[in-house]
Amino acid sequence: MDIPYTIKNRPDTGLYNAKLGVWLFLASEVMLFGGLFSAYILLRVGAPTGTWPHGWLDVRLGTVNTLLLALSAITTLLAWASCKVREFGKFKFFHACTILLALTFLGIKSYEYHDKLVHYEIQLNNGKIADGHLVEKSADFNLAKKTGSVTLHGHEVETHAELMDLRSEEAKKAVHAELIIPASEIKHMENYGPRHNTFTAIYFTLTGLHALHILGGTLVIFYFWGPGRKMWQTEPERFTNRIEVSGLFWHFVDLVWIFLFPVLYLT
Amino acid sequence: MSLKAFHLIFVTLLTALTFGCAAWAFATGNAFWGAAGIVAGILVIFYGVYFLKKLKRISYL
């Protein structure tokens, strides 16, 4: 049995079925990300003064990732336009570019996650806080037994509030050095993972969900670039429509990032 | 809505983002990146005009 309206538009909707389907799917995605953005806004405006972090994310990396996704939107469009004018070689080239750009984006995102997961805030017994990136843990390090030590590349502060605004002049003046901290002096030790505070929780949730969409989109695009391209030989118009549908999804994911970048990195 | 129309929306929002970033950079005292943001915004506008001309025959629906 043939699937109807894969090439021609349905008379009642004016669209071929896959396009209608992807738009319905994107409507549900708008609700998903819309809910999470609403959560972000409510958490942010509800945070007590001085407790919401600023400057915790690397704007340079975020900018590079924005550039990568913007370029990938262009290559996706060009891949579809190449199919429209029956230039399959160009289609393959532009889709390969999209895949490479997407993988680079995910690589940078992974680096950012790693950077957060090796970044520790250690509350010391003397009331001070040591904050920095983990260099190493001694072989016998055991926080429960209070044995061994950790080495951080960072600095010590008197209060938690000093760590909130890394764009402040005081934060910029902070001198970072190697700190060797014995386990016996550690009261509490926690990395900047999702459970560190409200900001890291919503940051990992929003960007993690977005990264999963990038990964899913990349797999689909890879399929059309690789094994799925056989359809071009038999049904080029249907294949072109598939490229358009995947391009619509990809543009949606890029649009989400256009909102995520300023909200998370610049504010 | 076709990919062409969605791409136009994307380019419009990207333009707003680049100018917004430029404003942010100027506000935080970074004139170089502010200027870079304005240049990027102008480039995106030129690209938008170019892509519309190039895909003139493709429908918005």
mmCIF file of C-alpha atoms in Angstrom:
data_model
loop_
_atom_site.group_PDB
_atom_site.id
_atom_site.type_symbol
_atom_site.label_atom_id
_atom_site.label_comp_id
_atom_site.label_asym_id
_atom_site.label_seq_id
_atom_site.Cartn_x
_atom_site.Cartn_y
_atom_site.Cartn_z
ATOM 1 C CA MET A 1 0.000 0.000 0.000
ATOM 2 C CA ASP A 2 1.336 3.419 -0.959
ATOM 3 C CA ILE A 3 1.459 6.220 1.583
ATOM 4 C CA PRO A 4 -0.727 9.001 0.157
ATOM 5 C CA TYR A 5 0.364 12.594 -0.436
ATOM 6 C CA THR A 6 4.111 12.167 0.026
ATOM 7 C CA ILE A 7 4.780 14.306 -3.058
ATOM 8 C CA LYS A 8 1.657 16.226 -4.012
ATOM 9 C CA ASN A 9 -0.220 18.437 -1.565
ATOM 10 C CA ARG A 10 -3.461 17.213 -0.022
ATOM 11 C CA PRO A 11 -6.358 19.266 -1.376
ATOM 12 C CA ASP A 12 -7.822 19.940 2.089
ATOM 13 C CA THR A 13 -4.630 20.932 3.963
ATOM 14 C CA GLY A 14 -2.695 22.344 1.037
ATOM 15 C CA LEU A 15 0.410 20.518 2.294
ATOM 16 C CA TYR A 16 1.980 17.135 1.697
ATOM 17 C CA ASN A 17 1.470 14.888 4.700
ATOM 18 C CA ALA A 18 5.016 14.892 6.055
ATOM 19 C CA LYS A 19 5.066 18.689 6.195
ATOM 20 C CA LEU A 20 1.783 18.805 8.091
ATOM 21 C CA GLY A 21 3.154 16.126 10.425
ATOM 22 C CA VAL A 22 6.385 17.948 11.162
ATOM 23 C CA TRP A 23 4.545 21.204 11.865
ATOM 24 C CA LEU A 24 2.270 19.433 14.348
ATOM 25 C CA PHE A 25 5.376 17.938 15.946
ATOM 26 C CA LEU A 26 7.075 21.341 16.082
ATOM 27 C CA ALA A 27 3.955 22.786 17.740
ATOM 28 C CA SER A 28 4.377 20.225 20.526
ATOM 29 C CA GLU A 29 8.068 21.137 20.722
ATOM 30 C CA VAL A 30 7.182 24.808 21.145
ATOM 31 C CA MET A 31 5.061 23.813 24.143
ATOM 32 C CA LEU A 32 7.903 21.720 25.591
ATOM 33 C CA PHE A 33 10.584 24.386 25.298
ATOM 34 C CA GLY A 34 8.050 27.117 26.100
ATOM 35 C CA GLY A 35 7.319 25.416 29.410
ATOM 36 C CA LEU A 36 11.010 25.191 30.237
ATOM 37 C CA PHE A 37 11.633 28.820 29.287
ATOM 38 C CA SER A 38 8.703 29.790 31.528
ATOM 39 C CA ALA A 39 10.290 27.757 34.328
ATOM 40 C CA TYR A 40 13.563 29.619 33.774
ATOM 41 C CA ILE A 41 11.835 33.021 33.948
ATOM 42 C CA LEU A 42 9.923 32.118 37.121
ATOM 43 C CA LEU A 43 13.034 30.714 38.825
ATOM 44 C CA ARG A 44 15.037 33.745 37.855
ATOM 45 C CA VAL A 45 12.581 36.434 38.947
ATOM 46 C CA GLY A 46 11.890 34.446 42.123
ATOM 47 C CA ALA A 47 15.571 34.167 43.085
ATOM 48 C CA PRO A 48 16.568 36.367 46.057
ATOM 49 C CA THR A 49 18.788 39.313 45.155
ATOM 50 C CA GLY A 50 22.421 38.342 44.656
ATOM 51 C CA THR A 51 21.791 34.615 44.389
ATOM 52 C CA TRP A 52 21.425 34.320 40.601
ATOM 53 C CA PRO A 53 24.790 33.662 38.896
ATOM 54 C CA HIS A 54 26.238 35.987 36.245
ATOM 55 C CA GLY A 55 29.167 35.224 33.991
ATOM 56 C CA TRP A 56 29.335 31.524 34.805
ATOM 57 C CA LEU A 57 29.303 30.522 31.145
ATOM 58 C CA ASP A 58 31.946 31.235 28.516
ATOM 59 C CA VAL A 59 30.419 33.772 26.109
ATOM 60 C CA ARG A 60 33.154 33.066 23.514
ATOM 61 C CA LEU A 61 32.216 29.372 23.302
ATOM 62 C CA GLY A 62 28.520 30.239 23.203
ATOM 63 C CA THR A 63 29.177 32.691 20.365
ATOM 64 C CA VAL A 64 31.126 30.081 18.381
ATOM 65 C CA ASN A 65 28.281 27.608 18.858
ATOM 66 C CA THR A 66 25.757 30.228 17.712
ATOM 67 C CA LEU A 67 27.848 30.798 14.590
ATOM 68 C CA LEU A 68 28.055 27.045 13.937
ATOM 69 C CA LEU A 69 24.289 26.600 14.163
ATOM 70 C CA ALA A 70 23.630 29.670 11.997
ATOM 71 C CA LEU A 71 25.937 28.248 9.325
ATOM 72 C CA SER A 72 24.286 24.836 9.618
ATOM 73 C CA ALA A 73 20.872 26.441 8.978
ATOM 74 C CA ILE A 74 22.291 27.933 5.781
ATOM 75 C CA THR A 75 23.825 24.625 4.634
ATOM 76 C CA THR A 76 20.522 22.845 5.351
ATOM 77 C CA LEU A 77 18.665 25.341 3.196
ATOM 78 C CA LEU A 78 21.265 25.034 0.433
ATOM 79 C CA ALA A 79 21.021 21.222 0.563
ATOM 80 C CA TRP A 80 17.252 21.452 0.024
ATOM 81 C CA ALA A 81 17.664 24.063 -2.740
ATOM 82 C CA SER A 82 20.220 21.757 -4.441
ATOM 83 C CA CYS A 83 17.656 18.946 -4.451
ATOM 84 C CA LYS A 84 15.098 21.317 -5.930
ATOM 85 C CA VAL A 85 17.362 22.064 -8.907
ATOM 86 C CA ARG A 86 18.418 18.373 -9.170
ATOM 87 C CA GLU A 87 22.063 18.876 -8.172
ATOM 88 C CA PHE A 88 22.633 15.838 -6.010
ATOM 89 C CA GLY A 89 26.406 16.356 -5.691
ATOM 90 C CA LYS A 90 25.873 19.772 -4.103
ATOM 91 C CA PHE A 91 23.202 18.322 -1.834
ATOM 92 C CA LYS A 92 25.685 15.767 -0.509
ATOM 93 C CA PHE A 93 28.313 18.430 0.056
ATOM 94 C CA PHE A 94 25.983 20.783 1.949
ATOM 95 C CA HIS A 95 24.539 17.979 4.066
ATOM 96 C CA ALA A 96 28.042 16.810 4.952
ATOM 97 C CA CYS A 97 28.814 20.383 6.031
ATOM 98 C CA THR A 98 25.692 20.382 8.237
ATOM 99 C CA ILE A 99 26.769 17.137 9.901
ATOM 100 C CA LEU A 100 30.277 18.451 10.566
ATOM 101 C CA LEU A 101 28.944 21.730 11.980
ATOM 102 C CA ALA A 102 26.511 19.855 14.230
ATOM 103 C CA LEU A 103 29.217 17.513 15.528
ATOM 104 C CA THR A 104 31.491 20.484 16.237
ATOM 105 C CA PHE A 105 28.634 22.118 18.158
ATOM 106 C CA LEU A 106 28.185 18.962 20.241
ATOM 107 C CA GLY A 107 31.946 18.747 20.825
ATOM 108 C CA ILE A 108 32.042 22.299 22.188
ATOM 109 C CA LYS A 109 28.935 21.646 24.299
ATOM 110 C CA SER A 110 30.582 18.530 25.733
ATOM 111 C CA TYR A 111 33.673 20.570 26.596
ATOM 112 C CA GLU A 112 31.483 23.122 28.393
ATOM 113 C CA TYR A 113 29.742 20.362 30.361
ATOM 114 C CA HIS A 114 33.088 18.816 31.272
ATOM 115 C CA ASP A 115 34.316 22.212 32.424
ATOM 116 C CA LYS A 116 31.337 22.504 34.767
ATOM 117 C CA LEU A 117 31.655 18.947 36.074
ATOM 118 C CA VAL A 118 35.314 19.398 37.074
ATOM 119 C CA HIS A 119 34.627 22.803 38.638
ATOM 120 C CA TYR A 120 34.237 22.416 42.421
ATOM 121 C CA GLU A 121 33.017 24.563 45.257
ATOM 122 C CA ILE A 122 34.487 23.345 48.550
ATOM 123 C CA GLN A 123 33.225 24.598 51.903
ATOM 124 C CA LEU A 124 36.088 24.501 54.389
ATOM 125 C CA ASN A 125 35.938 23.928 58.124
ATOM 126 C CA ASN A 126 37.267 27.463 58.738
ATOM 127 C CA GLY A 127 34.162 28.934 57.053
ATOM 128 C CA LYS A 128 35.906 29.940 53.827
ATOM 129 C CA ILE A 129 35.059 28.580 50.389
ATOM 130 C CA ALA A 130 37.589 27.214 47.900
ATOM 131 C CA ASP A 131 36.398 27.436 44.308
ATOM 132 C CA GLY A 132 38.127 26.198 41.193
ATOM 133 C CA HIS A 133 38.803 23.442 38.716
ATOM 134 C CA LEU A 134 39.926 20.072 39.949
ATOM 135 C CA VAL A 135 43.548 19.343 39.094
ATOM 136 C CA GLU A 136 43.843 16.024 40.891
ATOM 137 C CA LYS A 137 42.682 13.937 43.808
ATOM 138 C CA SER A 138 45.353 12.080 45.767
ATOM 139 C CA ALA A 139 45.224 8.292 45.494
ATOM 140 C CA ASP A 140 44.089 7.935 49.082
ATOM 141 C CA PHE A 141 41.490 10.718 48.892
ATOM 142 C CA ASN A 142 38.344 9.756 50.794
ATOM 143 C CA LEU A 143 36.058 12.510 52.016
ATOM 144 C CA ALA A 144 34.102 10.249 54.389
ATOM 145 C CA LYS A 145 37.271 8.926 56.062
ATOM 146 C CA LYS A 146 38.957 12.349 55.838
ATOM 147 C CA THR A 147 42.076 10.973 54.177
ATOM 148 C CA GLY A 148 44.140 12.383 51.311
ATOM 149 C CA SER A 149 43.767 15.731 49.583
ATOM 150 C CA VAL A 150 42.470 17.464 46.476
ATOM 151 C CA THR A 151 44.253 20.001 44.333
ATOM 152 C CA LEU A 152 42.210 22.812 42.796
ATOM 153 C CA HIS A 153 43.218 25.551 40.402
ATOM 154 C CA GLY A 154 41.196 28.402 41.839
ATOM 155 C CA HIS A 155 40.909 30.763 44.747
ATOM 156 C CA GLU A 156 39.448 31.134 48.234
ATOM 157 C CA VAL A 157 36.611 33.484 49.118
ATOM 158 C CA GLU A 158 35.012 34.502 52.385
ATOM 159 C CA THR A 159 31.361 34.228 51.337
ATOM 160 C CA HIS A 160 29.268 32.370 48.816
ATOM 161 C CA ALA A 161 27.976 35.693 47.409
ATOM 162 C CA GLU A 162 31.454 36.477 46.029
ATOM 163 C CA LEU A 163 31.081 33.587 43.583
ATOM 164 C CA MET A 164 27.783 34.742 42.112
ATOM 165 C CA ASP A 165 28.862 37.566 39.803
ATOM 166 C CA LEU A 166 31.995 36.622 37.902
ATOM 167 C CA ARG A 167 31.672 39.762 35.750
ATOM 168 C CA SER A 168 32.224 42.044 38.745
ATOM 169 C CA GLU A 169 35.514 43.936 39.087
ATOM 170 C CA GLU A 170 36.312 42.055 42.316
ATOM 171 C CA ALA A 171 35.875 38.694 40.612
ATOM 172 C CA LYS A 172 38.074 39.746 37.695
ATOM 173 C CA LYS A 173 40.829 40.746 40.110
ATOM 174 C CA ALA A 174 40.831 37.368 41.869
ATOM 175 C CA VAL A 175 44.177 35.591 41.657
ATOM 176 C CA HIS A 176 43.897 31.916 40.801
ATOM 177 C CA ALA A 177 46.518 29.484 42.032
ATOM 178 C CA GLU A 178 46.958 25.818 42.861
ATOM 179 C CA LEU A 179 45.327 25.025 46.194
ATOM 180 C CA ILE A 180 46.083 21.745 47.958
ATOM 181 C CA ILE A 181 43.237 21.027 50.367
ATOM 182 C CA PRO A 182 43.430 18.116 52.840
ATOM 183 C CA ALA A 183 40.207 16.121 53.162
ATOM 184 C CA SER A 184 40.274 16.781 56.910
ATOM 185 C CA GLU A 185 39.636 20.503 56.192
ATOM 186 C CA ILE A 186 36.680 19.877 53.879
ATOM 187 C CA LYS A 187 33.170 20.311 55.233
ATOM 188 C CA HIS A 188 31.332 19.901 51.931
ATOM 189 C CA MET A 189 32.457 19.427 48.351
ATOM 190 C CA GLU A 190 30.271 19.704 45.256
ATOM 191 C CA ASN A 191 30.870 20.200 41.546
ATOM 192 C CA TYR A 192 28.926 22.592 39.297
ATOM 193 C CA GLY A 193 26.659 19.796 38.078
ATOM 194 C CA PRO A 194 22.862 20.068 37.705
ATOM 195 C CA ARG A 195 22.235 19.756 41.458
ATOM 196 C CA HIS A 196 24.636 22.544 42.431
ATOM 197 C CA ASN A 197 21.989 25.257 42.332
ATOM 198 C CA THR A 198 18.879 26.406 40.457
ATOM 199 C CA PHE A 199 20.882 28.004 37.656
ATOM 200 C CA THR A 200 22.957 24.912 36.877
ATOM 201 C CA ALA A 201 19.802 22.763 37.069
ATOM 202 C CA ILE A 202 17.917 24.822 34.484
ATOM 203 C CA TYR A 203 21.100 25.300 32.415
ATOM 204 C CA PHE A 204 21.752 21.565 32.118
ATOM 205 C CA THR A 205 18.061 20.827 31.521
ATOM 206 C CA LEU A 206 17.602 23.390 28.742
ATOM 207 C CA THR A 207 20.916 22.865 26.973
ATOM 208 C CA GLY A 208 20.846 19.095 27.508
ATOM 209 C CA LEU A 209 17.417 18.803 25.907
ATOM 210 C CA HIS A 210 18.556 21.064 23.098
ATOM 211 C CA ALA A 211 21.723 18.986 22.584
ATOM 212 C CA LEU A 212 19.588 15.837 22.375
ATOM 213 C CA HIS A 213 17.574 17.505 19.619
ATOM 214 C CA ILE A 214 20.805 18.384 17.812
ATOM 215 C CA LEU A 215 21.935 14.769 18.134
ATOM 216 C CA GLY A 216 18.600 13.440 16.865
ATOM 217 C CA GLY A 217 18.573 15.882 13.953
ATOM 218 C CA THR A 218 22.144 14.972 13.067
ATOM 219 C CA LEU A 219 21.246 11.268 12.958
ATOM 220 C CA VAL A 220 18.324 11.988 10.611
ATOM 221 C CA ILE A 221 20.450 14.211 8.375
ATOM 222 C CA PHE A 222 23.183 11.556 8.364
ATOM 223 C CA TYR A 223 20.617 8.944 7.320
ATOM 224 C CA PHE A 224 19.527 11.049 4.334
ATOM 225 C CA TRP A 225 23.157 11.737 3.462
ATOM 226 C CA GLY A 226 24.084 8.051 3.744
ATOM 227 C CA PRO A 227 21.791 5.026 3.485
ATOM 228 C CA GLY A 228 18.584 7.002 2.876
ATOM 229 C CA ARG A 229 19.885 8.671 -0.276
ATOM 230 C CA LYS A 230 18.859 5.642 -2.378
ATOM 231 C CA MET A 231 15.403 7.188 -2.634
ATOM 232 C CA TRP A 232 16.891 9.920 -4.821
ATOM 233 C CA GLN A 233 17.275 7.359 -7.647
ATOM 234 C CA THR A 234 13.629 6.282 -7.604
ATOM 235 C CA GLU A 235 11.597 9.147 -6.089
ATOM 236 C CA PRO A 236 13.588 12.414 -6.200
ATOM 237 C CA GLU A 237 10.582 14.620 -5.384
ATOM 238 C CA ARG A 238 9.685 12.598 -2.317
ATOM 239 C CA PHE A 239 13.330 12.664 -1.239
ATOM 240 C CA THR A 240 13.398 16.460 -1.674
ATOM 241 C CA ASN A 241 10.321 16.738 0.540
ATOM 242 C CA ARG A 242 12.043 14.635 3.189
ATOM 243 C CA ILE A 243 15.010 17.010 3.093
ATOM 244 C CA GLU A 244 12.645 19.946 3.537
ATOM 245 C CA VAL A 245 10.986 18.303 6.548
ATOM 246 C CA SER A 246 14.323 17.541 8.204
ATOM 247 C CA GLY A 247 15.383 21.117 7.405
ATOM 248 C CA LEU A 248 12.273 22.487 9.154
ATOM 249 C CA PHE A 249 13.162 20.506 12.281
ATOM 250 C CA TRP A 250 16.767 21.674 12.073
ATOM 251 C CA HIS A 251 15.696 25.315 11.777
ATOM 252 C CA PHE A 252 13.461 24.932 14.822
ATOM 253 C CA VAL A 253 16.379 23.576 16.859
ATOM 254 C CA ASP A 254 18.520 26.495 15.662
ATOM 255 C CA LEU A 255 15.778 28.948 16.635
ATOM 256 C CA VAL A 256 15.673 27.483 20.145
ATOM 257 C CA TRP A 257 19.411 28.148 20.453
ATOM 258 C CA ILE A 258 18.910 31.771 19.318
ATOM 259 C CA PHE A 259 16.771 32.207 22.432
ATOM 260 C CA LEU A 260 18.938 30.041 24.709
ATOM 261 C CA PHE A 261 22.192 31.848 23.970
ATOM 262 C CA PRO A 262 21.268 35.350 25.184
ATOM 263 C CA VAL A 263 19.136 34.040 28.048
ATOM 264 C CA LEU A 264 21.823 31.793 29.518
ATOM 265 C CA TYR A 265 25.118 33.315 28.405
ATOM 266 C CA LEU A 266 24.553 37.063 28.311
ATOM 267 C CA THR A 267 22.221 37.797 31.217
ATOM 268 C CA MET B 1 5.030 27.182 5.607
ATOM 269 C CA SER B 2 7.991 26.066 3.515
ATOM 270 C CA LEU B 3 11.623 25.880 4.547
ATOM 271 C CA LYS B 4 12.176 29.108 2.643
ATOM 272 C CA ALA B 5 9.672 30.982 4.822
ATOM 273 C CA PHE B 6 11.044 29.400 8.007
ATOM 274 C CA HIS B 7 14.572 30.339 6.948
ATOM 275 C CA LEU B 8 13.414 33.933 6.507
ATOM 276 C CA ILE B 9 12.104 33.924 10.100
ATOM 277 C CA PHE B 10 15.409 32.428 11.224
ATOM 278 C CA VAL B 11 17.433 35.101 9.423
ATOM 279 C CA THR B 12 15.228 37.835 10.925
ATOM 280 C CA LEU B 13 15.740 36.524 14.459
ATOM 281 C CA LEU B 14 19.452 36.018 13.826
ATOM 282 C CA THR B 15 19.691 39.660 12.780
ATOM 283 C CA ALA B 16 17.925 40.694 15.986
ATOM 284 C CA LEU B 17 20.311 38.484 17.975
ATOM 285 C CA THR B 18 23.458 39.951 16.402
ATOM 286 C CA PHE B 19 22.315 43.535 17.018
ATOM 287 C CA GLY B 20 21.209 42.546 20.517
ATOM 288 C CA CYS B 21 24.635 41.050 21.199
ATOM 289 C CA ALA B 22 26.240 44.226 19.864
ATOM 290 C CA ALA B 23 24.147 46.288 22.292
ATOM 291 C CA TRP B 24 25.111 43.913 25.124
ATOM 292 C CA ALA B 25 28.801 44.215 24.247
ATOM 293 C CA PHE B 26 28.636 48.032 24.171
ATOM 294 C CA ALA B 27 26.742 48.039 27.483
ATOM 295 C CA THR B 28 29.440 45.893 29.106
ATOM 296 C CA GLY B 29 32.170 48.201 27.802
ATOM 297 C CA ASN B 30 33.475 45.994 25.003
ATOM 298 C CA ALA B 31 33.473 48.274 21.962
ATOM 299 C CA PHE B 32 35.363 45.828 19.716
ATOM 300 C CA TRP B 33 32.804 43.038 20.083
ATOM 301 C CA GLY B 34 30.006 45.583 19.834
ATOM 302 C CA ALA B 35 31.316 46.727 16.473
ATOM 303 C CA ALA B 36 31.800 43.097 15.442
ATOM 304 C CA GLY B 37 28.151 42.419 16.329
ATOM 305 C CA ILE B 38 26.974 45.317 14.160
ATOM 306 C CA VAL B 39 29.111 44.118 11.231
ATOM 307 C CA ALA B 40 27.743 40.586 11.703
ATOM 308 C CA GLY B 41 24.179 41.938 11.748
ATOM 309 C CA ILE B 42 24.748 43.836 8.498
ATOM 310 C CA LEU B 43 26.251 40.705 6.913
ATOM 311 C CA VAL B 44 23.215 38.671 7.966
ATOM 312 C CA ILE B 45 20.904 41.277 6.377
ATOM 313 C CA PHE B 46 22.902 41.111 3.127
ATOM 314 C CA TYR B 47 22.716 37.331 3.255
ATOM 315 C CA GLY B 48 18.940 37.511 3.774
ATOM 316 C CA VAL B 49 18.493 39.708 0.691
ATOM 317 C CA TYR B 50 20.808 37.407 -1.319
ATOM 318 C CA PHE B 51 18.964 34.250 -0.310
ATOM 319 C CA LEU B 52 15.572 35.787 -1.128
ATOM 320 C CA LYS B 53 16.786 36.711 -4.591
ATOM 321 C CA LYS B 54 18.339 33.292 -5.100
ATOM 322 C CA LEU B 55 15.208 31.386 -4.067
ATOM 323 C CA LYS B 56 12.754 33.731 -5.777
ATOM 324 C CA ARG B 57 11.017 30.881 -7.606
ATOM 325 C CA ILE B 58 10.404 28.718 -4.530
ATOM 326 C CA SER B 59 7.061 29.107 -2.772
ATOM 327 C CA TYR B 60 6.614 30.350 0.806
ATOM 328 C CA LEU B 61 3.916 27.724 1.448
#
